[in-house]
XYZ file of C-alpha atoms in Angstrom:
104
model
C -17.168 -38.476 6.465
C -14.427 -39.155 3.936
C -13.618 -36.340 1.511
C -12.539 -36.907 -2.062
C -10.487 -34.635 -4.286
C -11.645 -33.708 -7.769
C -8.774 -35.714 -9.256
C -9.658 -38.800 -7.174
C -13.262 -38.683 -8.371
C -12.257 -38.019 -11.993
C -9.961 -41.054 -11.954
C -12.897 -43.406 -11.362
C -15.332 -41.839 -13.842
C -16.275 -43.217 -17.240
C -17.016 -40.700 -19.979
C -19.159 -42.256 -22.711
C -19.426 -41.026 -26.304
C -21.911 -43.458 -27.835
C -24.427 -41.450 -29.858
C -25.123 -42.903 -33.302
C -24.677 -39.516 -35.001
C -21.358 -38.544 -33.413
C -18.362 -37.551 -35.495
C -14.625 -38.012 -35.180
C -14.551 -34.402 -33.954
C -16.676 -35.544 -31.001
C -14.085 -38.228 -30.195
C -11.284 -35.663 -30.436
C -13.161 -33.326 -28.094
C -13.998 -36.073 -25.584
C -10.429 -37.395 -25.587
C -9.053 -33.900 -24.987
C -11.435 -33.384 -22.070
C -10.682 -36.798 -20.568
C -6.949 -36.275 -20.919
C -7.095 -32.798 -19.428
C -9.130 -33.934 -16.399
C -7.513 -37.398 -16.102
C -10.906 -39.073 -16.365
C -10.494 -42.797 -15.736
C -12.013 -44.105 -18.933
C -13.353 -42.932 -22.282
C -15.963 -45.373 -23.570
C -16.536 -45.337 -27.324
C -18.171 -47.391 -30.035
C -16.005 -50.169 -31.506
C -15.392 -48.187 -34.692
C -13.843 -45.364 -32.636
C -11.444 -47.422 -30.486
C -8.379 -46.921 -32.722
C -8.849 -43.164 -32.852
C -9.503 -42.839 -29.120
C -6.515 -45.050 -28.266
C -4.265 -42.967 -30.507
C -5.504 -39.705 -28.988
C -5.090 -40.940 -25.408
C -1.824 -42.817 -25.954
C 0.207 -40.919 -23.363
C -2.660 -40.062 -20.995
C -3.912 -41.681 -17.793
C -7.342 -42.155 -19.366
C -7.887 -45.638 -20.791
C -10.177 -46.519 -23.677
C -13.210 -48.757 -23.259
C -15.434 -50.165 -25.952
C -18.972 -51.438 -25.844
C -19.695 -55.027 -26.807
C -23.215 -56.055 -27.793
C -24.385 -52.453 -27.652
C -27.126 -51.345 -27.341
C -29.374 -54.337 -26.639
C -27.011 -57.241 -25.964
C -28.843 -59.400 -28.478
C -25.722 -60.699 -30.252
C -24.735 -64.349 -29.975
C -21.964 -65.086 -27.487
C -19.510 -65.985 -30.265
C -20.095 -62.585 -31.877
C -19.507 -60.810 -28.552
C -16.257 -62.739 -28.022
C -15.100 -61.837 -31.532
C -16.028 -58.172 -31.065
C -14.244 -58.088 -27.693
C -11.044 -59.452 -29.232
C -11.149 -56.889 -32.020
C -11.688 -54.053 -29.529
C -8.743 -55.193 -27.397
C -6.500 -55.491 -30.461
C -7.539 -51.959 -31.458
C -6.514 -50.552 -28.081
C -9.441 -50.962 -25.693
C -8.359 -51.669 -22.121
C -11.869 -52.042 -20.725
C -15.018 -53.563 -22.177
C -18.604 -52.656 -21.386
C -20.542 -55.805 -22.195
C -24.276 -55.529 -22.701
C -25.994 -58.715 -21.595
C -29.209 -59.875 -23.202
C -31.999 -59.359 -20.690
C -33.745 -62.489 -21.987
C -30.664 -64.558 -21.188
C -30.732 -63.361 -17.581
C -34.350 -64.338 -17.123
């Protein structure tokens, strides 16, 4: 059986901070934890991408943003627009929520 180090596992983890009542202090705390442990990705709401990117600027952890969160019910054009804004703000990964109805 293959063994994994703590750092190898941490590097492939996503840490999500997506609660609607979170504060900028929560982003600061999550970024500090992710940077300290070299977590692979910190996933935040679009409004928090700039802050998270600034806090993790010189860290291994990259910033991800959600698109179409939480239900994926946005029109495709809106999702494309939101994705572009997130990337311009510093997101390096996107978590896209697909509309379940569209899959059916």
